[in-house]
Coordinates of N, CA, C and O in Angstrom, one line a residue:
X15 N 0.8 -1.2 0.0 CA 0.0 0.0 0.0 C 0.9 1.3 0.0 O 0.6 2.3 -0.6
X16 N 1.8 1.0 0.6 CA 2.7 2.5 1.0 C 3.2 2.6 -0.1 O 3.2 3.7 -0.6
X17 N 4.0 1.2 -0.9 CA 4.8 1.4 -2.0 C 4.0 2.4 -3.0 O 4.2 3.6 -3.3
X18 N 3.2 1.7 -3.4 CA 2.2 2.3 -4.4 C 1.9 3.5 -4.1 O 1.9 4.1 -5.1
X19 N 1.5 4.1 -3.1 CA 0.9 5.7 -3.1 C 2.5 6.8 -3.2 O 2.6 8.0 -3.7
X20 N 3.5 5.7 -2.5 CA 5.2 6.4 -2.8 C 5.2 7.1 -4.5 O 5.3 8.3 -5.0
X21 N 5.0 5.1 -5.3 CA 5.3 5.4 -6.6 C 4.4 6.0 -7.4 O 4.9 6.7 -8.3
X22 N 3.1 6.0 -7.2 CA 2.3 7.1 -8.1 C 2.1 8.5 -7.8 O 1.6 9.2 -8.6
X23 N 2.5 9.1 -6.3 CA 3.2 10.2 -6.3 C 4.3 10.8 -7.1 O 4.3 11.9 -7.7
X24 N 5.1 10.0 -7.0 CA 6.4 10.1 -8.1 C 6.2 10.4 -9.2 O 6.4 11.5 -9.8
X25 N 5.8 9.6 -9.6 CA 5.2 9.3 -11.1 C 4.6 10.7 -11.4 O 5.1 11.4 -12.3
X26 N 3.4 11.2 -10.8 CA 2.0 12.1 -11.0 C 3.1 13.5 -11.0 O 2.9 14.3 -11.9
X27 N 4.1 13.6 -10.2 CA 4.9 14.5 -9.8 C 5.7 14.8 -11.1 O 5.8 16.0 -11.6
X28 N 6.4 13.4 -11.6 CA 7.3 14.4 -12.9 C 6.5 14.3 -14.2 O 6.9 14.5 -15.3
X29 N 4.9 13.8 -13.9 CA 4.5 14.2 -15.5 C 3.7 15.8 -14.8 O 2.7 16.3 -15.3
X30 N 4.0 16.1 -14.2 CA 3.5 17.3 -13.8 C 4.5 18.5 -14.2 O 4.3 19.4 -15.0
X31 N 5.4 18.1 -13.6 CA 6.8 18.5 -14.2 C 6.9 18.9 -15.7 O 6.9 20.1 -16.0
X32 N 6.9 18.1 -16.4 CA 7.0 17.5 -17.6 C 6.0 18.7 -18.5 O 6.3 19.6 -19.3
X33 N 5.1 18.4 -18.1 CA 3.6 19.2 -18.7 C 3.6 20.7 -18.4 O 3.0 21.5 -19.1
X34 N 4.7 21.0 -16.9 CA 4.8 22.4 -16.7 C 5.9 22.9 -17.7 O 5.9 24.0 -18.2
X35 N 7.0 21.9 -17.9 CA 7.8 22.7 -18.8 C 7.1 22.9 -20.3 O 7.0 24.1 -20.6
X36 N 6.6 22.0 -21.0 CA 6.7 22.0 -22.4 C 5.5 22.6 -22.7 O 5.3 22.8 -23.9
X37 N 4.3 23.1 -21.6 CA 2.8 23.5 -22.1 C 3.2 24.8 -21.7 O 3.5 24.9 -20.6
X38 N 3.3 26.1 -22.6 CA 3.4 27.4 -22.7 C 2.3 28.0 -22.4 O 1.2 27.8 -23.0
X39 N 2.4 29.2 -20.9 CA 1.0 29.7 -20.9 C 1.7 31.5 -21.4 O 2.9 31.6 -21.5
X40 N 1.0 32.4 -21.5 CA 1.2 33.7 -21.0 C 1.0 34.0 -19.2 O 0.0 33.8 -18.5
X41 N 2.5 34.9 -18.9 CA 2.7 34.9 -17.6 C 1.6 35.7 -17.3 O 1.2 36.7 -17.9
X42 N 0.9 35.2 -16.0 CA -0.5 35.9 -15.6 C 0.0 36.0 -14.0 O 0.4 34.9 -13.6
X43 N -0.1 36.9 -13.3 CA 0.5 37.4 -12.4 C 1.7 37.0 -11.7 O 1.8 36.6 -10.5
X44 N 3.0 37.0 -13.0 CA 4.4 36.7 -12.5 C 4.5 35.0 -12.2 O 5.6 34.6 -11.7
X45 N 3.5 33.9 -12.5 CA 3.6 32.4 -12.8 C 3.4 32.5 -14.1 O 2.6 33.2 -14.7
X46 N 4.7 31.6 -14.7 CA 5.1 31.1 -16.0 C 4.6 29.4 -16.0 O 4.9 28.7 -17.0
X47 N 4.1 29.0 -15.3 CA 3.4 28.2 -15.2 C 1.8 27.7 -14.3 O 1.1 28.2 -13.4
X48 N 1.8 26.5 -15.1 CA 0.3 25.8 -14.4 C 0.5 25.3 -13.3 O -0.5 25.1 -12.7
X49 N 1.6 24.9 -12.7 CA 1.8 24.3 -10.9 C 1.1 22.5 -11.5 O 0.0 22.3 -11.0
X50 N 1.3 21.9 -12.1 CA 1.1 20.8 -12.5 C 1.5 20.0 -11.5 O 0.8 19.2 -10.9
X51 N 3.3 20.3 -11.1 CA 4.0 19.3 -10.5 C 3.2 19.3 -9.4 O 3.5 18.3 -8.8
X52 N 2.3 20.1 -8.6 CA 2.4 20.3 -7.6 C 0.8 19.4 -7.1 O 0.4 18.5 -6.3
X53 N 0.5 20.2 -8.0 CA -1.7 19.4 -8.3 C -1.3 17.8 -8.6 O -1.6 17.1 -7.6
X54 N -0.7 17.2 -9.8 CA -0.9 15.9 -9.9 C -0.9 15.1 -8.7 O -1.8 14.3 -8.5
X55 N 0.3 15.2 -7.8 CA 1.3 14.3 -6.7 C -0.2 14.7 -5.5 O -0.7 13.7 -5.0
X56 N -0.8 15.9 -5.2 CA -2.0 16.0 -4.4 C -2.8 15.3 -4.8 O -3.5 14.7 -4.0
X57 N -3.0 15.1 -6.0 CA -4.4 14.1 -6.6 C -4.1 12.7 -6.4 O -5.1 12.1 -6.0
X58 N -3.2 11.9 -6.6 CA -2.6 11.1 -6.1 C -2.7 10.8 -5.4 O -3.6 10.0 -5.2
X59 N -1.8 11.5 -4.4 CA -1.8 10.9 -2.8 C -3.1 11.1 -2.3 O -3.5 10.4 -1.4
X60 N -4.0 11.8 -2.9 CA -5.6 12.3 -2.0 C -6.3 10.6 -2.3 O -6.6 9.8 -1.5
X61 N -6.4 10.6 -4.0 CA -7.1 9.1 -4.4 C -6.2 8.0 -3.5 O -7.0 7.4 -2.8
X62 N -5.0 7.7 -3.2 CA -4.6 6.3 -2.3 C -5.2 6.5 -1.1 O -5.8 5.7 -0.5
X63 N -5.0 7.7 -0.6 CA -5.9 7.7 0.5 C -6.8 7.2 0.9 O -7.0 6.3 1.7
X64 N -7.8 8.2 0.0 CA -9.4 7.7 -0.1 C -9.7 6.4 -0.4 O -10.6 5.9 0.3
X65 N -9.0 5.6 -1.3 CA -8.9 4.1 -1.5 C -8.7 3.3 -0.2 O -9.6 2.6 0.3
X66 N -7.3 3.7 0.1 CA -7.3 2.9 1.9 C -8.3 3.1 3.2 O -8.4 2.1 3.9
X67 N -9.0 4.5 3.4 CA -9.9 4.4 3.9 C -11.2 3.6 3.3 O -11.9 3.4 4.3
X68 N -11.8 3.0 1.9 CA -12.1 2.1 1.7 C -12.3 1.0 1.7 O -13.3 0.2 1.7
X69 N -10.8 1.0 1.5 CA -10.2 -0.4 1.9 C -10.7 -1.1 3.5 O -11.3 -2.2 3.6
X70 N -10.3 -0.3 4.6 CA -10.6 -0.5 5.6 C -11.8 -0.8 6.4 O -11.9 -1.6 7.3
X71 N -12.7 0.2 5.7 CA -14.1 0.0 6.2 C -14.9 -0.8 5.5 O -16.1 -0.8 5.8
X72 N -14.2 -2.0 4.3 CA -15.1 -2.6 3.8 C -14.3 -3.9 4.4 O -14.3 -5.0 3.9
X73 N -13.5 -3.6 5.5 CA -13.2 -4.8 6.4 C -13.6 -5.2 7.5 O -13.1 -6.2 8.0

């Protein structure tokens, strides 16, 4: 369980990364980016969460 929310953190993290470099916005109040890296790795970790609390109560 831990591995997995480790590694799809990671993961969510550098395609966040990834999507912040190469997707071009116009700078809108001094951010040159969408904060991707930052949102994916929370979406992530929020969904294993919510999964493990699932997990639990259907025990």
């Amino acid at each position: 369980m831990y591995w997995k929310a480790i590694v799809s953190t990671l993961a969510a993290w550098f395609i966040g990364l990834v999507l912040d470099v190469n997707i071009e916005i116009p700078q809108l109040y001094g951010y040159g980016f969408l904060c991707f890296r930052v949102l994916f790795p929370m979406l992530a970790m929020g969904i294993c969460i919510l999964r493990a609390i699932q997990k639990s109560k259907d025990k």
